[in-house]
Amino acid sequence: MIRKEIIGVYGTGTIGSGQATLTTGNGYAVVVVGHSARGISRCKRAIEHNWDDLIAEGLASEENKAAAMNLLIFSDELEALKDCTFILEAVSEDPDVKREVYAKIASICRPDTIFASCTSSMDADQLAADIPNPDRFLIAHPFQPVHLQPLVELVGCKATSPSTLRRAKALMDSLHRQTIILNHSDPGFIVNRLAQALYRECIDLIERGVAEPADIDRAVRYAVGMRYASIGLLEYFDAVGYELEAAIAGNIYPTLCNARSVQQLVADGIAFGKTGQKARQGLYIWSESDLEDFRDRLQRPFFTQVREWELPTGTSDQ
């Protein structure tokens, strides 16, 4: 298969390396641009590690890995993106940084190049405000692990053209993504609005001494997670029925957490350097083996969808 799109990835962190793994894994030529040799080297190692995981699971071969790595170009020069037809931005969650990136990209890229933000919460119109051609901008919000988790939220700004959305959807379809298209931008989109509501309630339960983090996680994994892996939340709402749901809501709604700012547990964690996995301590203590176990469990439910990929070989059709 001949791939017409040349994909650019601006950013060498976890999201950027996942995007590069996914796109090369489906036969696309990819240009990855980073700010430093150290970041680029780290990104390359992360991509190789992703392929090693797939090989260990019997989902890819060393030949596939080598062919995919040959589809990659790494650079610290923005000019390397000039021939890309679709650019995925994967920089820090800072609107000023993102807008600066878009302005730079717009100054060198092709007239038909689409650029997509990976933001998980920012407003599409805010991000598109200073782009010369906002009709070719949109948000394509992935979920980690980016190369394995199939869901992507597509969010246009008011100026995003129908053709931009169609091309973005076609690209995601070719990558075997499950795509959601929002009718308009809303902070956090769908998934992170739901996640933040859960986080807020879970932190409140911990702060009030109702339950320990491990027990709350157990409840989420074996009730919420397993149930809604096979049926939809709103399907279940209809199954329970409005009368019973109204009765339950009447008992629970008045007691739900309604915090409008960061909760004290989180503020204290930031103040004392207990900020989660990167600090090796947050709600849990994270040893090296704990981190490896978490990484394995994060990926495992999604490994089988790699069988849908159009894996590159030594005789690439590019």
PDB file of C-alpha atoms in Angstrom:
ATOM      1  CA  MET A   1       0.000   0.000   0.000  1.00  0.00           C
ATOM      2  CA  ILE A   2       1.278   3.466  -0.915  1.00  0.00           C
ATOM      3  CA  ARG A   3       0.870   5.986   1.897  1.00  0.00           C
ATOM      4  CA  LYS A   4       0.274   9.503   0.610  1.00  0.00           C
ATOM      5  CA  GLU A   5       0.512  11.318   3.927  1.00  0.00           C
ATOM      6  CA  ILE A   6       3.933  12.159   5.348  1.00  0.00           C
ATOM      7  CA  ILE A   7       3.489  12.463   9.097  1.00  0.00           C
ATOM      8  CA  GLY A   8       5.322  14.950  11.264  1.00  0.00           C
ATOM      9  CA  VAL A   9       5.572  14.562  15.034  1.00  0.00           C
ATOM     10  CA  TYR A  10       6.645  17.687  16.925  1.00  0.00           C
ATOM     11  CA  GLY A  11       7.735  16.537  20.376  1.00  0.00           C
ATOM     12  CA  THR A  12       9.831  13.664  21.704  1.00  0.00           C
ATOM     13  CA  GLY A  13       8.098  12.767  24.961  1.00  0.00           C
ATOM     14  CA  THR A  14       5.858   9.824  25.762  1.00  0.00           C
ATOM     15  CA  ILE A  15       3.073  10.974  23.444  1.00  0.00           C
ATOM     16  CA  GLY A  16       5.441  11.775  20.586  1.00  0.00           C
ATOM     17  CA  SER A  17       7.165   8.403  20.798  1.00  0.00           C
ATOM     18  CA  GLY A  18       3.784   6.660  20.882  1.00  0.00           C
ATOM     19  CA  GLN A  19       2.571   8.588  17.832  1.00  0.00           C
ATOM     20  CA  ALA A  20       5.752   7.699  15.963  1.00  0.00           C
ATOM     21  CA  THR A  21       5.395   4.006  16.876  1.00  0.00           C
ATOM     22  CA  LEU A  22       1.780   3.907  15.723  1.00  0.00           C
ATOM     23  CA  THR A  23       2.275   5.744  12.426  1.00  0.00           C
ATOM     24  CA  THR A  24       5.408   3.900  11.314  1.00  0.00           C
ATOM     25  CA  GLY A  25       3.775   0.683  12.492  1.00  0.00           C
ATOM     26  CA  ASN A  26       1.133   1.282   9.848  1.00  0.00           C
ATOM     27  CA  GLY A  27       3.595   2.098   7.094  1.00  0.00           C
ATOM     28  CA  TYR A  28       3.812   5.889   7.213  1.00  0.00           C
ATOM     29  CA  ALA A  29       7.009   7.848   6.703  1.00  0.00           C
ATOM     30  CA  VAL A  30       7.454   9.962   9.826  1.00  0.00           C
ATOM     31  CA  VAL A  31       9.578  12.974  10.747  1.00  0.00           C
ATOM     32  CA  VAL A  32      10.118  13.490  14.481  1.00  0.00           C
ATOM     33  CA  VAL A  33      11.367  16.915  15.554  1.00  0.00           C
ATOM     34  CA  GLY A  34      12.713  17.588  19.039  1.00  0.00           C
ATOM     35  CA  HIS A  35      14.583  20.343  20.819  1.00  0.00           C
ATOM     36  CA  SER A  36      17.694  18.455  21.897  1.00  0.00           C
ATOM     37  CA  ALA A  37      19.874  15.499  21.038  1.00  0.00           C
ATOM     38  CA  ARG A  38      19.090  14.065  24.473  1.00  0.00           C
ATOM     39  CA  GLY A  39      15.327  14.258  23.895  1.00  0.00           C
ATOM     40  CA  ILE A  40      15.621  12.741  20.441  1.00  0.00           C
ATOM     41  CA  SER A  41      17.777   9.905  21.770  1.00  0.00           C
ATOM     42  CA  ARG A  42      15.274   9.231  24.552  1.00  0.00           C
ATOM     43  CA  CYS A  43      12.423   9.210  22.029  1.00  0.00           C
ATOM     44  CA  LYS A  44      14.225   6.742  19.775  1.00  0.00           C
ATOM     45  CA  ARG A  45      14.856   4.398  22.725  1.00  0.00           C
ATOM     46  CA  ALA A  46      11.170   4.625  23.728  1.00  0.00           C
ATOM     47  CA  ILE A  47      10.054   3.705  20.196  1.00  0.00           C
ATOM     48  CA  GLU A  48      12.445   0.754  20.138  1.00  0.00           C
ATOM     49  CA  HIS A  49      11.171  -0.332  23.559  1.00  0.00           C
ATOM     50  CA  ASN A  50       7.581  -0.207  22.228  1.00  0.00           C
ATOM     51  CA  TRP A  51       8.569  -2.478  19.349  1.00  0.00           C
ATOM     52  CA  ASP A  52      10.394  -4.848  21.689  1.00  0.00           C
ATOM     53  CA  ASP A  53       7.164  -5.209  23.686  1.00  0.00           C
ATOM     54  CA  LEU A  54       5.230  -6.064  20.518  1.00  0.00           C
ATOM     55  CA  ILE A  55       7.879  -8.584  19.472  1.00  0.00           C
ATOM     56  CA  ALA A  56       7.796 -10.200  22.926  1.00  0.00           C
ATOM     57  CA  GLU A  57       4.015 -10.593  22.554  1.00  0.00           C
ATOM     58  CA  GLY A  58       4.415 -12.248  19.134  1.00  0.00           C
ATOM     59  CA  LEU A  59       2.634  -9.342  17.442  1.00  0.00           C
ATOM     60  CA  ALA A  60       5.572  -8.114  15.358  1.00  0.00           C
ATOM     61  CA  SER A  61       8.952  -9.314  14.155  1.00  0.00           C
ATOM     62  CA  GLU A  62      12.458  -7.918  14.174  1.00  0.00           C
ATOM     63  CA  GLU A  63      11.953  -7.293  10.455  1.00  0.00           C
ATOM     64  CA  ASN A  64       8.863  -5.180  11.183  1.00  0.00           C
ATOM     65  CA  LYS A  65      10.773  -3.221  13.803  1.00  0.00           C
ATOM     66  CA  ALA A  66      13.712  -2.572  11.473  1.00  0.00           C
ATOM     67  CA  ALA A  67      11.395  -1.523   8.633  1.00  0.00           C
ATOM     68  CA  ALA A  68       9.475   0.832  10.930  1.00  0.00           C
ATOM     69  CA  MET A  69      12.663   2.416  12.285  1.00  0.00           C
ATOM     70  CA  ASN A  70      13.774   2.958   8.671  1.00  0.00           C
ATOM     71  CA  LEU A  71      10.621   4.994   8.091  1.00  0.00           C
ATOM     72  CA  LEU A  72      11.710   7.467  10.783  1.00  0.00           C
ATOM     73  CA  ILE A  73      13.700  10.669  10.418  1.00  0.00           C
ATOM     74  CA  PHE A  74      14.789  12.444  13.605  1.00  0.00           C
ATOM     75  CA  SER A  75      15.780  16.101  13.582  1.00  0.00           C
ATOM     76  CA  ASP A  76      16.185  19.137  15.811  1.00  0.00           C
ATOM     77  CA  GLU A  77      15.470  21.441  12.848  1.00  0.00           C
ATOM     78  CA  LEU A  78      11.951  22.695  12.219  1.00  0.00           C
ATOM     79  CA  GLU A  79      12.642  22.742   8.476  1.00  0.00           C
ATOM     80  CA  ALA A  80      12.555  18.947   8.535  1.00  0.00           C
ATOM     81  CA  LEU A  81       8.744  19.216   8.715  1.00  0.00           C
ATOM     82  CA  LYS A  82       8.332  21.274   5.525  1.00  0.00           C
ATOM     83  CA  ASP A  83       7.167  18.358   3.344  1.00  0.00           C
ATOM     84  CA  CYS A  84       4.859  16.807   5.931  1.00  0.00           C
ATOM     85  CA  THR A  85       1.169  16.711   5.063  1.00  0.00           C
ATOM     86  CA  PHE A  86      -0.086  16.022   8.607  1.00  0.00           C
ATOM     87  CA  ILE A  87       1.721  17.247  11.731  1.00  0.00           C
ATOM     88  CA  LEU A  88       0.922  15.953  15.219  1.00  0.00           C
ATOM     89  CA  GLU A  89       1.960  18.385  17.951  1.00  0.00           C
ATOM     90  CA  ALA A  90       3.010  16.681  21.192  1.00  0.00           C
ATOM     91  CA  VAL A  91       4.512  19.401  23.400  1.00  0.00           C
ATOM     92  CA  SER A  92       3.769  20.453  26.982  1.00  0.00           C
ATOM     93  CA  GLU A  93       0.242  21.377  28.086  1.00  0.00           C
ATOM     94  CA  ASP A  94       0.907  25.122  27.941  1.00  0.00           C
ATOM     95  CA  PRO A  95      -1.168  27.269  25.558  1.00  0.00           C
ATOM     96  CA  ASP A  96       1.658  29.751  24.940  1.00  0.00           C
ATOM     97  CA  VAL A  97       4.115  26.974  24.052  1.00  0.00           C
ATOM     98  CA  LYS A  98       1.583  25.312  21.766  1.00  0.00           C
ATOM     99  CA  ARG A  99       0.652  28.528  19.944  1.00  0.00           C
ATOM    100  CA  GLU A 100       4.326  29.321  19.412  1.00  0.00           C
ATOM    101  CA  VAL A 101       4.782  25.873  17.864  1.00  0.00           C
ATOM    102  CA  TYR A 102       1.809  26.369  15.542  1.00  0.00           C
ATOM    103  CA  ALA A 103       3.105  29.749  14.374  1.00  0.00           C
ATOM    104  CA  LYS A 104       6.497  28.220  13.570  1.00  0.00           C
ATOM    105  CA  ILE A 105       4.957  25.275  11.744  1.00  0.00           C
ATOM    106  CA  ALA A 106       2.649  27.511   9.722  1.00  0.00           C
ATOM    107  CA  SER A 107       5.626  29.545   8.524  1.00  0.00           C
ATOM    108  CA  ILE A 108       7.324  26.572   6.845  1.00  0.00           C
ATOM    109  CA  CYS A 109       4.717  23.933   6.050  1.00  0.00           C
ATOM    110  CA  ARG A 110       2.762  23.254   2.864  1.00  0.00           C
ATOM    111  CA  PRO A 111      -0.508  25.109   2.187  1.00  0.00           C
ATOM    112  CA  ASP A 112      -2.464  21.881   2.609  1.00  0.00           C
ATOM    113  CA  THR A 113      -0.702  20.667   5.764  1.00  0.00           C
ATOM    114  CA  ILE A 114      -3.008  19.830   8.652  1.00  0.00           C
ATOM    115  CA  PHE A 115      -1.718  20.297  12.151  1.00  0.00           C
ATOM    116  CA  ALA A 116      -3.317  18.622  15.131  1.00  0.00           C
ATOM    117  CA  SER A 117      -2.836  19.294  18.818  1.00  0.00           C
ATOM    118  CA  CYS A 118      -2.590  16.502  21.369  1.00  0.00           C
ATOM    119  CA  THR A 119      -4.010  18.697  24.141  1.00  0.00           C
ATOM    120  CA  SER A 120      -6.117  16.852  26.669  1.00  0.00           C
ATOM    121  CA  SER A 121      -8.126  19.813  27.952  1.00  0.00           C
ATOM    122  CA  MET A 122      -7.559  23.132  26.137  1.00  0.00           C
ATOM    123  CA  ASP A 123     -10.110  24.953  24.026  1.00  0.00           C
ATOM    124  CA  ALA A 124      -9.640  24.506  20.270  1.00  0.00           C
ATOM    125  CA  ASP A 125     -10.544  28.123  19.463  1.00  0.00           C
ATOM    126  CA  GLN A 126      -8.061  29.444  22.031  1.00  0.00           C
ATOM    127  CA  LEU A 127      -5.266  27.383  20.496  1.00  0.00           C
ATOM    128  CA  ALA A 128      -6.195  28.350  16.933  1.00  0.00           C
ATOM    129  CA  ALA A 129      -6.402  32.078  17.680  1.00  0.00           C
ATOM    130  CA  ASP A 130      -3.062  33.073  16.102  1.00  0.00           C
ATOM    131  CA  ILE A 131      -2.805  30.492  13.325  1.00  0.00           C
ATOM    132  CA  PRO A 132      -2.749  32.007   9.820  1.00  0.00           C
ATOM    133  CA  ASN A 133      -4.927  29.175   8.456  1.00  0.00           C
ATOM    134  CA  PRO A 134      -7.126  27.954  11.320  1.00  0.00           C
ATOM    135  CA  ASP A 135      -9.245  26.019   8.813  1.00  0.00           C
ATOM    136  CA  ARG A 136      -6.523  23.329   8.793  1.00  0.00           C
ATOM    137  CA  PHE A 137      -6.164  23.080  12.580  1.00  0.00           C
ATOM    138  CA  LEU A 138      -7.878  20.676  14.948  1.00  0.00           C
ATOM    139  CA  ILE A 139      -7.306  18.705  18.123  1.00  0.00           C
ATOM    140  CA  ALA A 140      -6.588  14.978  17.861  1.00  0.00           C
ATOM    141  CA  HIS A 141      -6.457  13.910  21.489  1.00  0.00           C
ATOM    142  CA  PRO A 142      -5.004  10.403  21.986  1.00  0.00           C
ATOM    143  CA  PHE A 143      -4.816   8.303  25.133  1.00  0.00           C
ATOM    144  CA  GLN A 144      -1.867   6.501  26.658  1.00  0.00           C
ATOM    145  CA  PRO A 145      -0.322   4.225  25.656  1.00  0.00           C
ATOM    146  CA  VAL A 146      -0.809   6.208  22.449  1.00  0.00           C
ATOM    147  CA  HIS A 147       0.289   3.475  20.051  1.00  0.00           C
ATOM    148  CA  LEU A 148      -2.032   0.907  21.635  1.00  0.00           C
ATOM    149  CA  GLN A 149      -5.076   2.665  23.138  1.00  0.00           C
ATOM    150  CA  PRO A 150      -7.362   3.059  20.105  1.00  0.00           C
ATOM    151  CA  LEU A 151      -9.561   5.978  21.170  1.00  0.00           C
ATOM    152  CA  VAL A 152      -8.958   9.453  19.679  1.00  0.00           C
ATOM    153  CA  GLU A 153     -11.091  12.554  20.264  1.00  0.00           C
ATOM    154  CA  LEU A 154     -11.232  14.888  17.249  1.00  0.00           C
ATOM    155  CA  VAL A 155     -12.207  18.464  18.074  1.00  0.00           C
ATOM    156  CA  GLY A 156     -12.328  21.270  15.546  1.00  0.00           C
ATOM    157  CA  CYS A 157     -12.231  24.984  16.197  1.00  0.00           C
ATOM    158  CA  LYS A 158     -14.942  27.207  14.729  1.00  0.00           C
ATOM    159  CA  ALA A 159     -12.824  27.705  11.591  1.00  0.00           C
ATOM    160  CA  THR A 160     -11.843  24.061  11.035  1.00  0.00           C
ATOM    161  CA  SER A 161     -12.953  23.077   7.552  1.00  0.00           C
ATOM    162  CA  PRO A 162     -15.014  19.952   6.825  1.00  0.00           C
ATOM    163  CA  SER A 163     -12.192  18.709   4.578  1.00  0.00           C
ATOM    164  CA  THR A 164      -9.719  18.977   7.486  1.00  0.00           C
ATOM    165  CA  LEU A 165     -11.995  16.868   9.669  1.00  0.00           C
ATOM    166  CA  ARG A 166     -12.479  14.349   6.860  1.00  0.00           C
ATOM    167  CA  ARG A 167      -8.736  14.013   6.275  1.00  0.00           C
ATOM    168  CA  ALA A 168      -8.066  13.666   9.997  1.00  0.00           C
ATOM    169  CA  LYS A 169     -10.773  11.031  10.322  1.00  0.00           C
ATOM    170  CA  ALA A 170      -9.385   9.166   7.290  1.00  0.00           C
ATOM    171  CA  LEU A 171      -5.900   9.171   8.814  1.00  0.00           C
ATOM    172  CA  MET A 172      -7.213   7.866  12.132  1.00  0.00           C
ATOM    173  CA  ASP A 173      -9.203   5.180  10.327  1.00  0.00           C
ATOM    174  CA  SER A 174      -6.045   4.069   8.515  1.00  0.00           C
ATOM    175  CA  LEU A 175      -4.368   3.794  11.920  1.00  0.00           C
ATOM    176  CA  HIS A 176      -7.286   1.659  13.162  1.00  0.00           C
ATOM    177  CA  ARG A 177      -8.367   4.220  15.759  1.00  0.00           C
ATOM    178  CA  GLN A 178     -11.810   4.449  17.325  1.00  0.00           C
ATOM    179  CA  THR A 179     -12.617   8.089  16.609  1.00  0.00           C
ATOM    180  CA  ILE A 180     -14.994  10.429  18.421  1.00  0.00           C
ATOM    181  CA  ILE A 181     -15.842  13.729  16.712  1.00  0.00           C
ATOM    182  CA  LEU A 182     -17.109  16.400  19.100  1.00  0.00           C
ATOM    183  CA  ASN A 183     -19.700  18.881  17.825  1.00  0.00           C
ATOM    184  CA  HIS A 184     -17.812  21.729  19.489  1.00  0.00           C
ATOM    185  CA  SER A 185     -14.918  22.249  21.870  1.00  0.00           C
ATOM    186  CA  ASP A 186     -15.517  21.859  25.607  1.00  0.00           C
ATOM    187  CA  PRO A 187     -12.767  21.839  28.284  1.00  0.00           C
ATOM    188  CA  GLY A 188     -11.546  18.273  28.766  1.00  0.00           C
ATOM    189  CA  PHE A 189     -13.701  17.048  25.867  1.00  0.00           C
ATOM    190  CA  ILE A 190     -15.500  13.820  26.851  1.00  0.00           C
ATOM    191  CA  VAL A 191     -13.068  11.414  28.476  1.00  0.00           C
ATOM    192  CA  ASN A 192     -11.197  13.852  30.689  1.00  0.00           C
ATOM    193  CA  ARG A 193     -14.392  15.477  31.890  1.00  0.00           C
ATOM    194  CA  LEU A 194     -15.509  12.042  33.063  1.00  0.00           C
ATOM    195  CA  ALA A 195     -12.056  11.232  34.469  1.00  0.00           C
ATOM    196  CA  GLN A 196     -11.791  14.487  36.427  1.00  0.00           C
ATOM    197  CA  ALA A 197     -15.207  13.902  37.967  1.00  0.00           C
ATOM    198  CA  LEU A 198     -14.004  10.461  39.114  1.00  0.00           C
ATOM    199  CA  TYR A 199     -10.656  11.783  40.356  1.00  0.00           C
ATOM    200  CA  ARG A 200     -12.352  14.539  42.345  1.00  0.00           C
ATOM    201  CA  GLU A 201     -14.708  12.094  44.011  1.00  0.00           C
ATOM    202  CA  CYS A 202     -11.938   9.552  44.710  1.00  0.00           C
ATOM    203  CA  ILE A 203      -9.679  12.177  46.314  1.00  0.00           C
ATOM    204  CA  ASP A 204     -12.604  13.348  48.416  1.00  0.00           C
ATOM    205  CA  LEU A 205     -13.249   9.782  49.618  1.00  0.00           C
ATOM    206  CA  ILE A 206      -9.587   9.499  50.651  1.00  0.00           C
ATOM    207  CA  GLU A 207      -9.536  12.894  52.384  1.00  0.00           C
ATOM    208  CA  ARG A 208     -12.668  12.025  54.356  1.00  0.00           C
ATOM    209  CA  GLY A 209     -11.213   8.651  55.390  1.00  0.00           C
ATOM    210  CA  VAL A 210     -13.920   6.620  53.660  1.00  0.00           C
ATOM    211  CA  ALA A 211     -11.502   4.227  51.932  1.00  0.00           C
ATOM    212  CA  GLU A 212      -7.863   3.654  51.031  1.00  0.00           C
ATOM    213  CA  PRO A 213      -6.536   4.269  47.484  1.00  0.00           C
ATOM    214  CA  ALA A 214      -6.047   0.554  46.770  1.00  0.00           C
ATOM    215  CA  ASP A 215      -9.644  -0.269  47.727  1.00  0.00           C
ATOM    216  CA  ILE A 216     -11.011   2.586  45.616  1.00  0.00           C
ATOM    217  CA  ASP A 217      -8.925   1.359  42.678  1.00  0.00           C
ATOM    218  CA  ARG A 218     -10.234  -2.152  43.245  1.00  0.00           C
ATOM    219  CA  ALA A 219     -13.802  -0.845  43.105  1.00  0.00           C
ATOM    220  CA  VAL A 220     -13.083   1.019  39.873  1.00  0.00           C
ATOM    221  CA  ARG A 221     -11.298  -1.898  38.206  1.00  0.00           C
ATOM    222  CA  TYR A 222     -13.781  -4.633  39.069  1.00  0.00           C
ATOM    223  CA  ALA A 223     -17.062  -2.715  38.912  1.00  0.00           C
ATOM    224  CA  VAL A 224     -16.753   0.416  36.796  1.00  0.00           C
ATOM    225  CA  GLY A 225     -13.973  -0.839  34.510  1.00  0.00           C
ATOM    226  CA  MET A 226     -15.186  -4.367  33.826  1.00  0.00           C
ATOM    227  CA  ARG A 227     -18.838  -3.391  33.478  1.00  0.00           C
ATOM    228  CA  TYR A 228     -18.275  -0.544  31.039  1.00  0.00           C
ATOM    229  CA  ALA A 229     -15.762  -2.470  28.980  1.00  0.00           C
ATOM    230  CA  SER A 230     -18.679  -4.384  27.465  1.00  0.00           C
ATOM    231  CA  ILE A 231     -21.615  -1.971  27.708  1.00  0.00           C
ATOM    232  CA  GLY A 232     -21.933   1.794  27.607  1.00  0.00           C
ATOM    233  CA  LEU A 233     -22.460   3.909  30.725  1.00  0.00           C
ATOM    234  CA  LEU A 234     -25.576   5.479  29.236  1.00  0.00           C
ATOM    235  CA  GLU A 235     -26.810   2.113  27.991  1.00  0.00           C
ATOM    236  CA  TYR A 236     -26.674   0.975  31.617  1.00  0.00           C
ATOM    237  CA  PHE A 237     -28.484   4.150  32.692  1.00  0.00           C
ATOM    238  CA  ASP A 238     -31.363   3.135  30.427  1.00  0.00           C
ATOM    239  CA  ALA A 239     -31.165  -0.467  31.657  1.00  0.00           C
ATOM    240  CA  VAL A 240     -31.504   0.620  35.306  1.00  0.00           C
ATOM    241  CA  GLY A 241     -34.345   2.973  34.386  1.00  0.00           C
ATOM    242  CA  TYR A 242     -34.999   6.621  35.124  1.00  0.00           C
ATOM    243  CA  GLU A 243     -37.148   5.969  38.195  1.00  0.00           C
ATOM    244  CA  LEU A 244     -34.445   4.036  40.069  1.00  0.00           C
ATOM    245  CA  GLU A 245     -31.683   6.348  38.840  1.00  0.00           C
ATOM    246  CA  ALA A 246     -33.681   9.335  40.090  1.00  0.00           C
ATOM    247  CA  ALA A 247     -34.044   7.724  43.517  1.00  0.00           C
ATOM    248  CA  ILE A 248     -30.326   6.946  43.708  1.00  0.00           C
ATOM    249  CA  ALA A 249     -29.452  10.463  42.550  1.00  0.00           C
ATOM    250  CA  GLY A 250     -31.681  11.934  45.236  1.00  0.00           C
ATOM    251  CA  ASN A 251     -29.665  10.093  47.900  1.00  0.00           C
ATOM    252  CA  ILE A 252     -26.191  10.675  46.461  1.00  0.00           C
ATOM    253  CA  TYR A 253     -26.156  14.013  44.600  1.00  0.00           C
ATOM    254  CA  PRO A 254     -26.330  16.157  47.767  1.00  0.00           C
ATOM    255  CA  THR A 255     -23.239  14.380  49.157  1.00  0.00           C
ATOM    256  CA  LEU A 256     -21.016  14.413  46.054  1.00  0.00           C
ATOM    257  CA  CYS A 257     -17.794  16.390  46.111  1.00  0.00           C
ATOM    258  CA  ASN A 258     -18.246  19.818  44.533  1.00  0.00           C
ATOM    259  CA  ALA A 259     -14.695  21.151  44.914  1.00  0.00           C
ATOM    260  CA  ARG A 260     -14.017  24.005  42.484  1.00  0.00           C
ATOM    261  CA  SER A 261     -10.234  24.042  42.908  1.00  0.00           C
ATOM    262  CA  VAL A 262      -7.376  21.611  43.438  1.00  0.00           C
ATOM    263  CA  GLN A 263      -8.004  19.541  46.560  1.00  0.00           C
ATOM    264  CA  GLN A 264      -5.762  19.737  49.638  1.00  0.00           C
ATOM    265  CA  LEU A 265      -4.316  16.231  49.220  1.00  0.00           C
ATOM    266  CA  VAL A 266      -3.017  17.194  45.774  1.00  0.00           C
ATOM    267  CA  ALA A 267      -1.747  20.610  46.884  1.00  0.00           C
ATOM    268  CA  ASP A 268       0.135  18.987  49.777  1.00  0.00           C
ATOM    269  CA  GLY A 269       1.641  16.373  47.433  1.00  0.00           C
ATOM    270  CA  ILE A 270       2.984  19.113  45.179  1.00  0.00           C
ATOM    271  CA  ALA A 271       4.299  21.093  48.147  1.00  0.00           C
ATOM    272  CA  PHE A 272       6.185  18.100  49.592  1.00  0.00           C
ATOM    273  CA  GLY A 273       7.384  16.607  46.316  1.00  0.00           C
ATOM    274  CA  LYS A 274       5.117  13.573  46.475  1.00  0.00           C
ATOM    275  CA  THR A 275       3.753  14.009  42.968  1.00  0.00           C
ATOM    276  CA  GLY A 276       3.191  10.456  41.767  1.00  0.00           C
ATOM    277  CA  GLN A 277       5.212   8.008  39.698  1.00  0.00           C
ATOM    278  CA  LYS A 278       7.879  10.468  38.574  1.00  0.00           C
ATOM    279  CA  ALA A 279       8.659  11.177  42.247  1.00  0.00           C
ATOM    280  CA  ARG A 280       8.251   7.476  43.142  1.00  0.00           C
ATOM    281  CA  GLN A 281       5.629   8.455  45.705  1.00  0.00           C
ATOM    282  CA  GLY A 282       2.072   9.771  45.509  1.00  0.00           C
ATOM    283  CA  LEU A 283      -1.005   7.862  46.574  1.00  0.00           C
ATOM    284  CA  TYR A 284       1.243   4.795  46.199  1.00  0.00           C
ATOM    285  CA  ILE A 285       4.944   4.046  46.684  1.00  0.00           C
ATOM    286  CA  TRP A 286       6.474   3.190  43.276  1.00  0.00           C
ATOM    287  CA  SER A 287       9.439   0.813  43.132  1.00  0.00           C
ATOM    288  CA  GLU A 288      11.121  -0.100  39.842  1.00  0.00           C
ATOM    289  CA  SER A 289       9.217  -3.393  39.738  1.00  0.00           C
ATOM    290  CA  ASP A 290       5.962  -1.566  40.477  1.00  0.00           C
ATOM    291  CA  LEU A 291       6.600   0.736  37.507  1.00  0.00           C
ATOM    292  CA  GLU A 292       7.293  -2.207  35.185  1.00  0.00           C
ATOM    293  CA  ASP A 293       4.179  -4.008  36.398  1.00  0.00           C
ATOM    294  CA  PHE A 294       2.080  -0.869  35.837  1.00  0.00           C
ATOM    295  CA  ARG A 295       3.491  -0.407  32.329  1.00  0.00           C
ATOM    296  CA  ASP A 296       2.631  -4.008  31.459  1.00  0.00           C
ATOM    297  CA  ARG A 297      -0.923  -3.722  32.807  1.00  0.00           C
ATOM    298  CA  LEU A 298      -1.413  -0.381  31.039  1.00  0.00           C
ATOM    299  CA  GLN A 299      -0.623  -1.982  27.685  1.00  0.00           C
ATOM    300  CA  ARG A 300      -1.989  -5.498  28.026  1.00  0.00           C
ATOM    301  CA  PRO A 301      -5.684  -4.924  27.228  1.00  0.00           C
ATOM    302  CA  PHE A 302      -4.757  -3.280  23.927  1.00  0.00           C
ATOM    303  CA  PHE A 303      -2.070  -5.570  22.521  1.00  0.00           C
ATOM    304  CA  THR A 304      -4.430  -7.590  20.364  1.00  0.00           C
ATOM    305  CA  GLN A 305      -5.539  -4.590  18.282  1.00  0.00           C
ATOM    306  CA  VAL A 306      -1.995  -4.458  16.868  1.00  0.00           C
ATOM    307  CA  ARG A 307      -3.075  -7.422  14.705  1.00  0.00           C
ATOM    308  CA  GLU A 308      -5.005  -4.864  12.628  1.00  0.00           C
ATOM    309  CA  TRP A 309      -1.876  -2.862  11.807  1.00  0.00           C
ATOM    310  CA  GLU A 310      -0.444  -2.932   8.298  1.00  0.00           C
ATOM    311  CA  LEU A 311       3.051  -3.649   9.539  1.00  0.00           C
ATOM    312  CA  PRO A 312       5.955  -2.485   7.369  1.00  0.00           C
ATOM    313  CA  THR A 313       8.458  -5.019   6.110  1.00  0.00           C
ATOM    314  CA  GLY A 314      11.911  -4.858   4.596  1.00  0.00           C
ATOM    315  CA  THR A 315      10.285  -4.309   1.201  1.00  0.00           C
ATOM    316  CA  SER A 316       8.377  -1.137   2.089  1.00  0.00           C
ATOM    317  CA  ASP A 317       5.811   0.219  -0.346  1.00  0.00           C
ATOM    318  CA  GLN A 318       6.729   3.817   0.452  1.00  0.00           C
TER     319      GLN A 318
END
